[in-house]
Amino acid sequence: MLLIPCPYCGNREEVEFSYGGEAHIERPKEPERLSDAEWADYLFMQTNPKGIFLERWVHTHGCRRWFNAARDTVSYQILASYPMGITPPKLPKTTYL
Amino acid sequence: MAQDFRLPQGGLIDRSRLVSFTFNGKTLNGFAGDSLASALLANGIHLVGRSFKYHRPRGIVSAGAEEPNALIQLGEDPRTDPNHRAPQIELYDGLKAKTQNAWPSVEFDVGALNNKLSRMLPAGFYYKTFMWPAAMWMKYEHFIRQAAGLGTAPTERDPDCYDKTHAHCDVLVVGAGPAGLAAALAAARGGARVILVEQDHALGGSLLSTPDEEIDGKPALEWVAAAEAELAELPEVRILKRTQCFAYFDHNYLGLIEKVTDHLPPVEKPEHLPRQRLWKLRTKQVVLATGAIERPLVFSDNDRPGIMMANAARTYVNRYAVKPGKRAVVFTNNDGGYAAALDLKKAGIEVACVVDARAAAVGRLTDQAEAEGLRILADQAIIGTEGEKRVSKVRVAPLSEDGTRVFGGGETIDCDLAVSSGGWTPVVHLFSQSKGSLRWDEDLSCYRPDKSMQAGQAVVGSANGSFGLAGCLAEGDAAGTKAAAEVGFKAKGRKRKAPEAEDYTFLPARWIYLVPSDKPVGHGGKHFVDQQNDVTAADLKLALREGYRSIEHVKRYTTTGMGTDQGKLGNVNAIGIVAEELGKTLPEVGVTTFRPPYTPVTFGIFAGRDVDDLLDPVRTTPMHSWHERNGAEFEDVGQWKRAWYYPKAGEDIHAAVNREVEATRRSLGILDASTLGKIDIQGADSAEFLNRIYTNAWSKLAVGRCRYGLMLNEDGMVMDDGVTSRLGENHFIMTTTTGNAAPVLAHLEEWLQTEWPELDVYLTSVTEEFATMTISGPNARRLLAEITDIELSPNALPHMALALGEVAGVPARVFRISFTGELSYEINVPASYGLYVWQSLIRVGEKYGITPYGTEAMHVLRAEKGFIIVGQETDGSVTPLDLGMDWIVSKKKDFIGKRSLTRSDMSKPDRKQLVGLLTDDPKSVLEEGAALVETVLDKPPMPMLGHVTSSYWSPNCGRSIAMALIKGGQARMGMKVHAPTADGRVITCTVADPVFFDKDGERLRA
Amino acid sequence: MAELPFRAMVALRGRSDDPRFLSAVKQAQGPDLPLEAGLTSGDENLRLLWLGPDEWWAVARDGGPELAAKLKDALQGVRSSVVDVSEAHATIEIAGPRSRDVLMKGCPLDLHSRLFGPGQCTRSLIAKAECTLLQLADEQSAEAEPAYQLIVRRSFAEYVWCWLEDAAREYGVTVVAG
C-alpha cells in the first residue's frame, strides 16, 4: 500500500487512486499515417525499467485529477509527482535509501 | 490441583487471584499474570504436544512468540482457534486449552509410530512418495492433513465480531522493552503523535524477566512503570498492549492485531467490544525495537520435554515464579548463558553443571558462577539425552578443537531440566519485510539490519544487535528524538539525558551450529533444527546431497522454517549447518525471505465488519420498494439490485417473462431504468468531444434530438453504447450501460484530462439525480398524454427526440427512444419523486393493462429487434465491424479506436461476426454460451466456429431466437451450424439476420 | 448520527485562474470560492467546498434547483458547468467525542484535527463507498466536540448508514432527527 503524493491534495492512501501505466506516451497526431507495427507500439508497448519509472495515476476517490509520478520500481519510493502536461523534474536513475 | 512447581515468592503474578483453566480436559490452577505455559509448568507439565512428523513428545521450549512446540487449540466450537503459542496466551478463568498435534492424546499417540519408522520419512518424503499418480493427490492430502495436526478450524459460524481501523501517527514504536520505551518517551515528549505497540500485556520486554537490572540507579521495573505513567499522560500517545505488529509494507504502512477481549474470561467479555482489532497504520517514522530471540544449540535428541531455552527458564523463574525443574543442566556457548544458571540456583533449583562449549570458560557471569561454586565443564558439549516423556539424563563429552567431533562416550548426568543458549538472533522480521537488507555480523554470529528501504526507519536495541542494556536505552532515546525531530517535534526545555544502565553483552562466545555427538549425524539420535516442522540436521545434509544448493530451495525441500513459527528459533542454525556442509560462510549462503504475518493471524480480522448485510453495498433505485411489494425477483447488476421479473401466483420465470414481453408488444409495459449511467456534459467543445469519443458524428445533432453512439477503446474494441441527447447548444446528456457508468466516466475524464486539456468540456455524473422509467408499447403515447403537458404528437416529439415538461406534476425530461422496438418514452424525474411518478403511471395505465417488466423481458424484447447488449454480444474482442454496425462508423473524422479498425487483422475473413440463429426446431432454445461447430464429430474436441451470445424463447415470434458470434458469420447467411450439447444431443440451426421482429421499425416510429 | 434530508448540492466547474468565473460565482453566492485544496467557505446556509482544482460544490440546506439556476444565470458566457446534484446524494451527520474513531474505521484519511480541522472538506472513501467529508467542529472549537458531514451517493446511503451504526456500536450511538 503506497502513500501517493497527489499534486493537488497531498499525500493520500493508494486505495483512493487508480493506476494508468507509463506516462508521457503521446497519442500520435495522425494515427492513419502510422504502420500497423508503429500503431501497435504506441498502443501496447511500455518500458519496464528497474529504477525510476514515470507513470500515470488518477486520484479517483479524491480530486479526480490525473497526474504523473516518478516511482522507483525497486524501492517503490515515489520521488515526485506533477500535473499532466508538465515536463518531469530531473531525477536520479534509481534510489536506495 | 496444587501448583507444586510454584516458587513460594517473587514473580510478577497476582497470588491473590487464583485462576482455573483446563488443559486437555484436566482442570488446573494458575495465577493472574500467568501465561498458559507458565501455569502448565507451575503444575509440572512440560509435555504439551507431539511433533509434526514423528509425533515425538514435545515440551515448552520458549517463553515467547518463537515457541515451536506448545501450539494450542483454544476454546471450543464455534470459538475454537488454533495455532496459539502457550507462552503468549494470557491465562484467564475458564480458559480451555487443548494440545493441537496429538491423536488420540498427548500421552498416547498413535502417530508416534512414525518415530520408529523415521528412516522412511526423510526430507522430501512427501514429495517423493505422494507425487504420482497426480489423480491420487486428493486422497494423499487428506491422509497427510489428518496426520499432520495443523489444528482444527471451527465448523460453525464465528460468533465474534472483529474490527478494522485505519490509523496514522508520526512515530510508531514497535516493542516496549527498554529500547522501545526509551524511544517512545523521547519521541512523545515533544508532542509528536506516538503509537507504542507491545505484544505482551505488560510493558518492559526483557526487563520483566531480569529483576536485578537497574536503570538510572533504580530497579528497572520502576523505570518502566514511570515511563508508562508518563506516556499515558500525554494526549498524543497511544499505547497498544496485547498487540502484535505482524506486517510491514511499503511507505511505512503496518498491520497490527490488537487482542481486545481474548484475555478476558468468557463471562466477562463485553458484548459491545470486538474480539480483535486490525490496525492499518500509516506512520511517518518507525522505530523497530523488536528485541532478540535466543538461539538453541542443536545437539543430539535436543527435543525432549524439559529441554528449553536458557533465557526462557529465566523468564519462568523470575517473571512467573515457576520452577521449570528440580535439577538442571545448563549448556551454553556464551557468557550470557550463565545468567540462567545463576537465576536457577537462586530460585533453589539444583544446577548439576554448566556445560560450556567454549575452550576457555571466561566472562563476567562465568566468573560469578565460578565464584558461587557452580560446576563448570569447559570445552564440552551435550552429546545425547534420555527420557521418554521428559528428559532424565544428558550425556556430556569434551569437544575437539575444531568443534566437529567429541571424545569418548561421555559422562551421564541426571537432570529433569536442560537449558541451552547458543547466542542471540535479532528479531529482524519486520525490518526484512519492509525490504531492508541484512548483514552478517561475524562477532555476534547473527544477521543485523543493514540498509533500509523505507524512509524514516530505525532499528534499535537488541533487534539491531545492541545487546547491552545501556546501548538499548541510548539507541532508543536517540532514535525517538531523531524521529520526532524529522517530523517537526522537539522536546522543549533542556535536553534530558538518556536513561543510563550498565552495558554488557552475552559475549564472549564460541559459535557452533551443529553440536557433534559420539555417532555420526543422523545415526542414533536426532539433531532437531526446526522442532515445529521436525526438520533435523540430517535432513538438511540429505537435501544438499541430493543437489539442492540455494537456501530457498533447501528450505522448501526440507520445510525448515516453514511452520507457523517461521523458524524463529532454527533458521540461523539451519543456514549455519548448510554453510558448513557446503564449505561456505553464512553470508555466502544468504538468508531466507521473511514474510507477513510475524505470528499467525485470524481470518476474522481481515473480514472485519464486511460480513452479512455489510459485505458489499447494495444499491437500490428510488422505486425499489414498489418492486418488492409487487413480488419482483431481483437480479444483481454490479452492486445494483434490478427488478428481474415480476412473477404472479403460479408463474415461473418463463411464464412471467413471456407475459411481460407479450403485454409490452400488445399494449404497454413499464421498466425501471434508473440504474443506467447518466453523464452531464457541458462546455463549448462538447460536440467536438463526442466526435472524438464516439464512432459517429455529433456536430450536426440538433438541440432536442437524441442519437445512439458506440464507444471504442483505442484498440478498436467496443467498450460501451448508449443514447446521448442534446439539451442545448453546449449541453448534452449521455447514457451508459448500468455496469459501465463509472468506467465510461473514467474513460472520458482520462482522455479529456490527459490528451485534450484544451477542450472546454466538463463532465458530471448524474446517474442518481434522476429516477428513470421507460414506458413502452402501442399505448405508451396514450398513457403519457394523460399525465403530461408535453406535446407528444409524432411531429412534435418524433422518434429520437426529447422534451422538457411535467409528468404527473413533476419536472421531467422525456426522451422518445426505444430499446424494445416499440413506441417508447424514457421519463426522467428527480430521484426522490421517482416512486410517486412510477405509481402515477401505473395507476393511470391500469386501463391499458400496464405491465411492469423486468430486465429479463427487456433482454427478450431487445433481442427480438437484434439490439446488442455490451458485455453480452461483446467481450472486449469485438469491433463494430464484427457486429455488422459499419453504418455507425464515420469514415471522415478521427475517433478513439479508429486506427485500430484498419489494422490488417481486422479485415480477416475468419473474424467472429455477429449473426442471428434460428434453430431448425423452433421450440428448441439454445443455451447461452453454447459452442457452435460446422461439422459434428464423434467426440470433442471439435473445431469451433463460435458461441451463442444471447438466446431466448420469443413469444412474439412464436419461436426461439438467438444471436451468436461465429467465424466469418456474415458470409454464412442461410448456412447450417450445430450446437452439440453436454448431454449428447445436437441442435442444428440456420444462420440468419439478427433482427427477428418488425424489421422495418414501423412500430417504434409510430 | 442524523440524516440531513433534502439538502441542496450543486456541482460547479470552472477555471480558478479565470477572474470572470471567480467574480461571477461570488456575485451569485456571496462567499469567495475556496482556492486551496480541502478548504471550504461560507456557513451552514451556503457553503462552498473545494473538491478539485477545477471542481467545487455549493451546499445549502435546501433549494437545489433554485441555487443551480442562480449560478447558471450568473455564469452565462463564462467557461463553466453547473449541475444540480441534490437528488443524487444523501447527507449523514455524525458528531460526538468518538465520531472521529468511528470514521477512522472506514476512512483512509488522517482525520487528526491538526490535518483535518473545522471547515475542511475532501472527497475520500468510507468503507466501500465514496464520500465527500466535511469537518464542522472540533474540540478546539466552541462546539466542543468533532462533528462531520458525510455526503454519499443516494444508493449508497443505506449501506453507509448501517455501516456507521455498526462501527459506532462499541462507543454507543444515538440516532437523532436531522
PDB file of C-alpha atoms in Angstrom, chain B residues 611-829:
ATOM      1  CA  VAL B 611     -19.898  -9.567   6.533  1.00  0.00           C
ATOM      2  CA  ASP B 612     -23.609 -10.240   6.076  1.00  0.00           C
ATOM      3  CA  ASP B 613     -25.504  -7.109   5.035  1.00  0.00           C
ATOM      4  CA  LEU B 614     -22.333  -5.049   5.134  1.00  0.00           C
ATOM      5  CA  LEU B 615     -20.363  -7.391   2.879  1.00  0.00           C
ATOM      6  CA  ASP B 616     -20.849  -5.055  -0.050  1.00  0.00           C
ATOM      7  CA  PRO B 617     -23.050  -2.036  -0.734  1.00  0.00           C
ATOM      8  CA  VAL B 618     -26.465  -2.995  -2.083  1.00  0.00           C
ATOM      9  CA  ARG B 619     -27.648  -0.195  -4.327  1.00  0.00           C
ATOM     10  CA  THR B 620     -31.340   0.201  -4.962  1.00  0.00           C
ATOM     11  CA  THR B 621     -33.394   2.548  -7.138  1.00  0.00           C
ATOM     12  CA  PRO B 622     -35.989   5.027  -5.874  1.00  0.00           C
ATOM     13  CA  MET B 623     -38.730   2.584  -6.964  1.00  0.00           C
ATOM     14  CA  HIS B 624     -37.205  -0.432  -5.225  1.00  0.00           C
ATOM     15  CA  SER B 625     -39.866  -0.627  -2.526  1.00  0.00           C
ATOM     16  CA  TRP B 626     -42.598  -0.866  -5.195  1.00  0.00           C
ATOM     17  CA  HIS B 627     -40.795  -3.748  -6.907  1.00  0.00           C
ATOM     18  CA  GLU B 628     -40.501  -5.524  -3.580  1.00  0.00           C
ATOM     19  CA  ARG B 629     -44.164  -5.004  -2.733  1.00  0.00           C
ATOM     20  CA  ASN B 630     -45.111  -6.353  -6.140  1.00  0.00           C
ATOM     21  CA  GLY B 631     -43.212  -9.563  -5.793  1.00  0.00           C
ATOM     22  CA  ALA B 632     -40.298  -8.834  -8.078  1.00  0.00           C
ATOM     23  CA  GLU B 633     -37.375 -11.187  -8.265  1.00  0.00           C
ATOM     24  CA  PHE B 634     -34.127  -9.228  -8.404  1.00  0.00           C
ATOM     25  CA  GLU B 635     -31.016  -9.554 -10.460  1.00  0.00           C
ATOM     26  CA  ASP B 636     -27.614  -8.277  -9.326  1.00  0.00           C
ATOM     27  CA  VAL B 637     -26.043  -5.930 -11.841  1.00  0.00           C
ATOM     28  CA  GLY B 638     -22.811  -4.855 -10.238  1.00  0.00           C
ATOM     29  CA  GLN B 639     -23.865  -3.591  -6.820  1.00  0.00           C
ATOM     30  CA  TRP B 640     -27.332  -2.725  -8.097  1.00  0.00           C
ATOM     31  CA  LYS B 641     -30.476  -4.722  -7.467  1.00  0.00           C
ATOM     32  CA  ARG B 642     -32.583  -4.599 -10.605  1.00  0.00           C
ATOM     33  CA  ALA B 643     -36.120  -5.999 -10.943  1.00  0.00           C
ATOM     34  CA  TRP B 644     -35.601  -9.163 -12.988  1.00  0.00           C
ATOM     35  CA  TYR B 645     -39.207 -10.249 -13.483  1.00  0.00           C
ATOM     36  CA  TYR B 646     -42.499  -9.985 -11.585  1.00  0.00           C
ATOM     37  CA  PRO B 647     -43.973 -13.470 -11.187  1.00  0.00           C
ATOM     38  CA  LYS B 648     -47.681 -13.705 -10.499  1.00  0.00           C
ATOM     39  CA  ALA B 649     -49.102 -16.569  -8.450  1.00  0.00           C
ATOM     40  CA  GLY B 650     -48.165 -19.865 -10.053  1.00  0.00           C
ATOM     41  CA  GLU B 651     -45.817 -18.364 -12.604  1.00  0.00           C
ATOM     42  CA  ASP B 652     -42.239 -19.498 -13.120  1.00  0.00           C
ATOM     43  CA  ILE B 653     -39.658 -17.227 -14.726  1.00  0.00           C
ATOM     44  CA  HIS B 654     -40.604 -18.329 -18.236  1.00  0.00           C
ATOM     45  CA  ALA B 655     -44.309 -17.756 -17.767  1.00  0.00           C
ATOM     46  CA  ALA B 656     -43.711 -14.365 -16.169  1.00  0.00           C
ATOM     47  CA  VAL B 657     -41.266 -13.192 -18.822  1.00  0.00           C
ATOM     48  CA  ASN B 658     -43.496 -14.383 -21.668  1.00  0.00           C
ATOM     49  CA  ARG B 659     -46.416 -12.492 -20.170  1.00  0.00           C
ATOM     50  CA  GLU B 660     -44.351  -9.316 -19.706  1.00  0.00           C
ATOM     51  CA  VAL B 661     -42.936  -9.487 -23.237  1.00  0.00           C
ATOM     52  CA  GLU B 662     -46.334 -10.090 -24.853  1.00  0.00           C
ATOM     53  CA  ALA B 663     -48.085  -7.398 -22.857  1.00  0.00           C
ATOM     54  CA  THR B 664     -45.472  -4.814 -23.802  1.00  0.00           C
ATOM     55  CA  ARG B 665     -45.822  -5.535 -27.532  1.00  0.00           C
ATOM     56  CA  ARG B 666     -49.604  -5.793 -27.313  1.00  0.00           C
ATOM     57  CA  SER B 667     -50.357  -2.767 -25.157  1.00  0.00           C
ATOM     58  CA  LEU B 668     -47.992  -1.294 -22.575  1.00  0.00           C
ATOM     59  CA  GLY B 669     -45.070  -2.172 -20.361  1.00  0.00           C
ATOM     60  CA  ILE B 670     -43.064  -0.171 -17.814  1.00  0.00           C
ATOM     61  CA  LEU B 671     -39.436  -0.675 -16.831  1.00  0.00           C
ATOM     62  CA  ASP B 672     -37.319   0.820 -14.075  1.00  0.00           C
ATOM     63  CA  ALA B 673     -34.237   2.027 -15.953  1.00  0.00           C
ATOM     64  CA  SER B 674     -32.831   4.211 -13.164  1.00  0.00           C
ATOM     65  CA  THR B 675     -29.542   2.326 -12.982  1.00  0.00           C
ATOM     66  CA  LEU B 676     -28.442   3.355 -16.469  1.00  0.00           C
ATOM     67  CA  GLY B 677     -25.438   5.654 -16.215  1.00  0.00           C
ATOM     68  CA  LYS B 678     -26.030   9.326 -16.969  1.00  0.00           C
ATOM     69  CA  ILE B 679     -23.313  11.845 -17.601  1.00  0.00           C
ATOM     70  CA  ASP B 680     -23.965  15.556 -17.903  1.00  0.00           C
ATOM     71  CA  ILE B 681     -21.671  17.142 -20.496  1.00  0.00           C
ATOM     72  CA  GLN B 682     -21.295  20.922 -20.656  1.00  0.00           C
ATOM     73  CA  GLY B 683     -18.962  23.260 -22.464  1.00  0.00           C
ATOM     74  CA  ALA B 684     -18.370  24.896 -25.816  1.00  0.00           C
ATOM     75  CA  ASP B 685     -16.440  21.879 -27.138  1.00  0.00           C
ATOM     76  CA  SER B 686     -18.930  19.213 -26.052  1.00  0.00           C
ATOM     77  CA  ALA B 687     -19.926  18.210 -29.599  1.00  0.00           C
ATOM     78  CA  GLU B 688     -16.281  18.024 -30.684  1.00  0.00           C
ATOM     79  CA  PHE B 689     -15.556  15.907 -27.615  1.00  0.00           C
ATOM     80  CA  LEU B 690     -18.342  13.479 -28.547  1.00  0.00           C
ATOM     81  CA  ASN B 691     -16.974  13.335 -32.091  1.00  0.00           C
ATOM     82  CA  ARG B 692     -13.681  12.081 -30.711  1.00  0.00           C
ATOM     83  CA  ILE B 693     -15.233   9.682 -28.240  1.00  0.00           C
ATOM     84  CA  TYR B 694     -17.964   8.074 -30.354  1.00  0.00           C
ATOM     85  CA  THR B 695     -17.556   6.370 -33.733  1.00  0.00           C
ATOM     86  CA  ASN B 696     -20.265   8.512 -35.347  1.00  0.00           C
ATOM     87  CA  ALA B 697     -20.587  12.257 -35.893  1.00  0.00           C
ATOM     88  CA  TRP B 698     -22.249  14.642 -33.402  1.00  0.00           C
ATOM     89  CA  SER B 699     -21.703  18.195 -34.615  1.00  0.00           C
ATOM     90  CA  LYS B 700     -24.933  18.295 -36.568  1.00  0.00           C
ATOM     91  CA  LEU B 701     -27.203  16.787 -33.950  1.00  0.00           C
ATOM     92  CA  ALA B 702     -29.941  19.355 -33.368  1.00  0.00           C
ATOM     93  CA  VAL B 703     -30.857  20.608 -29.922  1.00  0.00           C
ATOM     94  CA  GLY B 704     -33.672  18.428 -28.604  1.00  0.00           C
ATOM     95  CA  ARG B 705     -32.552  15.367 -30.548  1.00  0.00           C
ATOM     96  CA  CYS B 706     -31.038  12.081 -29.431  1.00  0.00           C
ATOM     97  CA  ARG B 707     -28.520   9.801 -31.098  1.00  0.00           C
ATOM     98  CA  TYR B 708     -27.256   6.306 -30.470  1.00  0.00           C
ATOM     99  CA  GLY B 709     -23.494   6.084 -30.048  1.00  0.00           C
ATOM    100  CA  LEU B 710     -20.867   3.391 -29.895  1.00  0.00           C
ATOM    101  CA  MET B 711     -17.712   3.958 -27.897  1.00  0.00           C
ATOM    102  CA  LEU B 712     -14.491   2.057 -28.572  1.00  0.00           C
ATOM    103  CA  ASN B 713     -11.284   1.575 -26.701  1.00  0.00           C
ATOM    104  CA  GLU B 714      -8.171   2.730 -28.502  1.00  0.00           C
ATOM    105  CA  ASP B 715      -7.655  -0.919 -29.547  1.00  0.00           C
ATOM    106  CA  GLY B 716     -10.822  -0.680 -31.655  1.00  0.00           C
ATOM    107  CA  MET B 717     -12.937  -2.935 -29.452  1.00  0.00           C
ATOM    108  CA  VAL B 718     -16.441  -1.952 -28.403  1.00  0.00           C
ATOM    109  CA  MET B 719     -16.444  -0.537 -24.894  1.00  0.00           C
ATOM    110  CA  ASP B 720     -19.926   0.832 -24.365  1.00  0.00           C
ATOM    111  CA  ASP B 721     -23.012   2.101 -26.130  1.00  0.00           C
ATOM    112  CA  GLY B 722     -25.944   4.299 -25.318  1.00  0.00           C
ATOM    113  CA  VAL B 723     -28.044   7.259 -26.332  1.00  0.00           C
ATOM    114  CA  THR B 724     -26.721  10.794 -25.975  1.00  0.00           C
ATOM    115  CA  SER B 725     -29.061  13.757 -26.299  1.00  0.00           C
ATOM    116  CA  ARG B 726     -28.510  17.416 -26.936  1.00  0.00           C
ATOM    117  CA  LEU B 727     -30.136  19.543 -24.252  1.00  0.00           C
ATOM    118  CA  GLY B 728     -28.628  22.783 -25.500  1.00  0.00           C
ATOM    119  CA  GLU B 729     -26.014  24.085 -27.865  1.00  0.00           C
ATOM    120  CA  ASN B 730     -23.270  23.302 -25.332  1.00  0.00           C
ATOM    121  CA  HIS B 731     -25.085  20.787 -23.169  1.00  0.00           C
ATOM    122  CA  PHE B 732     -25.501  17.039 -23.670  1.00  0.00           C
ATOM    123  CA  ILE B 733     -26.669  14.157 -21.549  1.00  0.00           C
ATOM    124  CA  MET B 734     -25.033  10.790 -22.196  1.00  0.00           C
ATOM    125  CA  THR B 735     -26.431   7.448 -21.067  1.00  0.00           C
ATOM    126  CA  THR B 736     -24.237   4.432 -20.444  1.00  0.00           C
ATOM    127  CA  THR B 737     -24.963   0.819 -19.626  1.00  0.00           C
ATOM    128  CA  THR B 738     -25.579   0.149 -15.930  1.00  0.00           C
ATOM    129  CA  GLY B 739     -22.351  -1.697 -15.330  1.00  0.00           C
ATOM    130  CA  ASN B 740     -20.216   0.770 -17.260  1.00  0.00           C
ATOM    131  CA  ALA B 741     -21.401   4.011 -15.664  1.00  0.00           C
ATOM    132  CA  ALA B 742     -18.214   4.508 -13.653  1.00  0.00           C
ATOM    133  CA  PRO B 743     -15.746   3.082 -16.219  1.00  0.00           C
ATOM    134  CA  VAL B 744     -17.171   5.260 -19.010  1.00  0.00           C
ATOM    135  CA  LEU B 745     -16.918   8.417 -16.917  1.00  0.00           C
ATOM    136  CA  ALA B 746     -13.353   7.457 -16.024  1.00  0.00           C
ATOM    137  CA  HIS B 747     -12.563   6.814 -19.710  1.00  0.00           C
ATOM    138  CA  LEU B 748     -13.960  10.208 -20.733  1.00  0.00           C
ATOM    139  CA  GLU B 749     -12.134  12.055 -17.950  1.00  0.00           C
ATOM    140  CA  GLU B 750      -8.895  10.320 -18.840  1.00  0.00           C
ATOM    141  CA  TRP B 751      -8.998  11.479 -22.457  1.00  0.00           C
ATOM    142  CA  LEU B 752     -10.190  14.917 -21.526  1.00  0.00           C
ATOM    143  CA  GLN B 753      -7.502  15.495 -18.917  1.00  0.00           C
ATOM    144  CA  THR B 754      -4.548  13.700 -20.433  1.00  0.00           C
ATOM    145  CA  GLU B 755      -4.890  14.259 -24.186  1.00  0.00           C
ATOM    146  CA  TRP B 756      -7.328  17.096 -24.762  1.00  0.00           C
ATOM    147  CA  PRO B 757      -6.987  19.541 -21.851  1.00  0.00           C
ATOM    148  CA  GLU B 758      -7.654  22.367 -24.311  1.00  0.00           C
ATOM    149  CA  LEU B 759     -11.275  21.293 -24.776  1.00  0.00           C
ATOM    150  CA  ASP B 760     -13.910  23.293 -22.928  1.00  0.00           C
ATOM    151  CA  VAL B 761     -15.860  20.306 -21.616  1.00  0.00           C
ATOM    152  CA  TYR B 762     -16.997  19.439 -18.088  1.00  0.00           C
ATOM    153  CA  LEU B 763     -18.409  16.063 -17.099  1.00  0.00           C
ATOM    154  CA  THR B 764     -20.653  15.402 -14.114  1.00  0.00           C
ATOM    155  CA  SER B 765     -22.229  12.104 -13.141  1.00  0.00           C
ATOM    156  CA  VAL B 766     -25.969  12.496 -12.714  1.00  0.00           C
ATOM    157  CA  THR B 767     -26.863   8.800 -12.670  1.00  0.00           C
ATOM    158  CA  GLU B 768     -28.575   9.085  -9.326  1.00  0.00           C
ATOM    159  CA  GLU B 769     -30.034  12.548  -9.781  1.00  0.00           C
ATOM    160  CA  PHE B 770     -32.855  11.057 -11.801  1.00  0.00           C
ATOM    161  CA  ALA B 771     -35.258   8.193 -11.458  1.00  0.00           C
ATOM    162  CA  THR B 772     -35.740   6.756 -14.913  1.00  0.00           C
ATOM    163  CA  MET B 773     -38.746   4.794 -16.125  1.00  0.00           C
ATOM    164  CA  THR B 774     -39.455   3.567 -19.607  1.00  0.00           C
ATOM    165  CA  ILE B 775     -43.000   3.109 -20.833  1.00  0.00           C
ATOM    166  CA  SER B 776     -43.070   1.014 -23.952  1.00  0.00           C
ATOM    167  CA  GLY B 777     -45.787  -0.353 -26.243  1.00  0.00           C
ATOM    168  CA  PRO B 778     -48.522   0.778 -28.625  1.00  0.00           C
ATOM    169  CA  ASN B 779     -50.372   2.565 -25.806  1.00  0.00           C
ATOM    170  CA  ALA B 780     -47.381   4.447 -24.438  1.00  0.00           C
ATOM    171  CA  ARG B 781     -48.368   7.757 -26.004  1.00  0.00           C
ATOM    172  CA  ARG B 782     -51.968   7.482 -24.842  1.00  0.00           C
ATOM    173  CA  LEU B 783     -50.873   6.890 -21.287  1.00  0.00           C
ATOM    174  CA  LEU B 784     -48.289   9.639 -21.159  1.00  0.00           C
ATOM    175  CA  ALA B 785     -50.598  12.151 -22.785  1.00  0.00           C
ATOM    176  CA  GLU B 786     -52.930  11.796 -19.822  1.00  0.00           C
ATOM    177  CA  ILE B 787     -50.380  12.999 -17.283  1.00  0.00           C
ATOM    178  CA  THR B 788     -48.025  15.350 -19.071  1.00  0.00           C
ATOM    179  CA  ASP B 789     -48.105  18.853 -20.511  1.00  0.00           C
ATOM    180  CA  ILE B 790     -45.631  17.818 -23.212  1.00  0.00           C
ATOM    181  CA  GLU B 791     -46.909  17.775 -26.803  1.00  0.00           C
ATOM    182  CA  LEU B 792     -46.467  14.148 -27.827  1.00  0.00           C
ATOM    183  CA  SER B 793     -47.595  14.036 -31.434  1.00  0.00           C
ATOM    184  CA  PRO B 794     -45.112  12.304 -33.781  1.00  0.00           C
ATOM    185  CA  ASN B 795     -44.284  15.640 -35.321  1.00  0.00           C
ATOM    186  CA  ALA B 796     -43.766  17.436 -32.036  1.00  0.00           C
ATOM    187  CA  LEU B 797     -41.861  14.580 -30.442  1.00  0.00           C
ATOM    188  CA  PRO B 798     -40.628  12.155 -33.101  1.00  0.00           C
ATOM    189  CA  HIS B 799     -38.512   9.090 -32.507  1.00  0.00           C
ATOM    190  CA  MET B 800     -35.056  10.122 -31.142  1.00  0.00           C
ATOM    191  CA  ALA B 801     -36.224  13.449 -29.743  1.00  0.00           C
ATOM    192  CA  LEU B 802     -36.592  14.820 -26.240  1.00  0.00           C
ATOM    193  CA  ALA B 803     -38.819  17.307 -24.476  1.00  0.00           C
ATOM    194  CA  LEU B 804     -38.879  19.013 -21.095  1.00  0.00           C
ATOM    195  CA  GLY B 805     -42.104  19.421 -19.160  1.00  0.00           C
ATOM    196  CA  GLU B 806     -44.036  17.884 -16.324  1.00  0.00           C
ATOM    197  CA  VAL B 807     -45.117  14.324 -15.791  1.00  0.00           C
ATOM    198  CA  ALA B 808     -47.637  13.797 -13.007  1.00  0.00           C
ATOM    199  CA  GLY B 809     -46.890  17.374 -11.993  1.00  0.00           C
ATOM    200  CA  VAL B 810     -43.183  16.701 -11.552  1.00  0.00           C
ATOM    201  CA  PRO B 811     -40.477  18.363 -13.680  1.00  0.00           C
ATOM    202  CA  ALA B 812     -39.339  15.769 -16.190  1.00  0.00           C
ATOM    203  CA  ARG B 813     -37.083  15.108 -19.139  1.00  0.00           C
ATOM    204  CA  VAL B 814     -38.854  12.824 -21.599  1.00  0.00           C
ATOM    205  CA  PHE B 815     -36.824  11.059 -24.273  1.00  0.00           C
ATOM    206  CA  ARG B 816     -38.540   9.245 -27.108  1.00  0.00           C
ATOM    207  CA  ILE B 817     -36.056   6.464 -27.534  1.00  0.00           C
ATOM    208  CA  SER B 818     -36.597   2.734 -27.680  1.00  0.00           C
ATOM    209  CA  PHE B 819     -34.709  -0.371 -26.702  1.00  0.00           C
ATOM    210  CA  THR B 820     -37.727  -2.618 -27.286  1.00  0.00           C
ATOM    211  CA  GLY B 821     -38.617  -1.631 -30.812  1.00  0.00           C
ATOM    212  CA  GLU B 822     -41.959  -0.329 -29.563  1.00  0.00           C
ATOM    213  CA  LEU B 823     -43.129   3.229 -29.198  1.00  0.00           C
ATOM    214  CA  SER B 824     -41.269   4.168 -26.032  1.00  0.00           C
ATOM    215  CA  TYR B 825     -40.716   7.111 -23.730  1.00  0.00           C
ATOM    216  CA  GLU B 826     -37.959   7.288 -21.197  1.00  0.00           C
ATOM    217  CA  ILE B 827     -39.106   9.557 -18.389  1.00  0.00           C
ATOM    218  CA  ASN B 828     -36.529  11.120 -16.073  1.00  0.00           C
ATOM    219  CA  VAL B 829     -37.674  12.843 -12.890  1.00  0.00           C
TER     220      VAL B 829
END
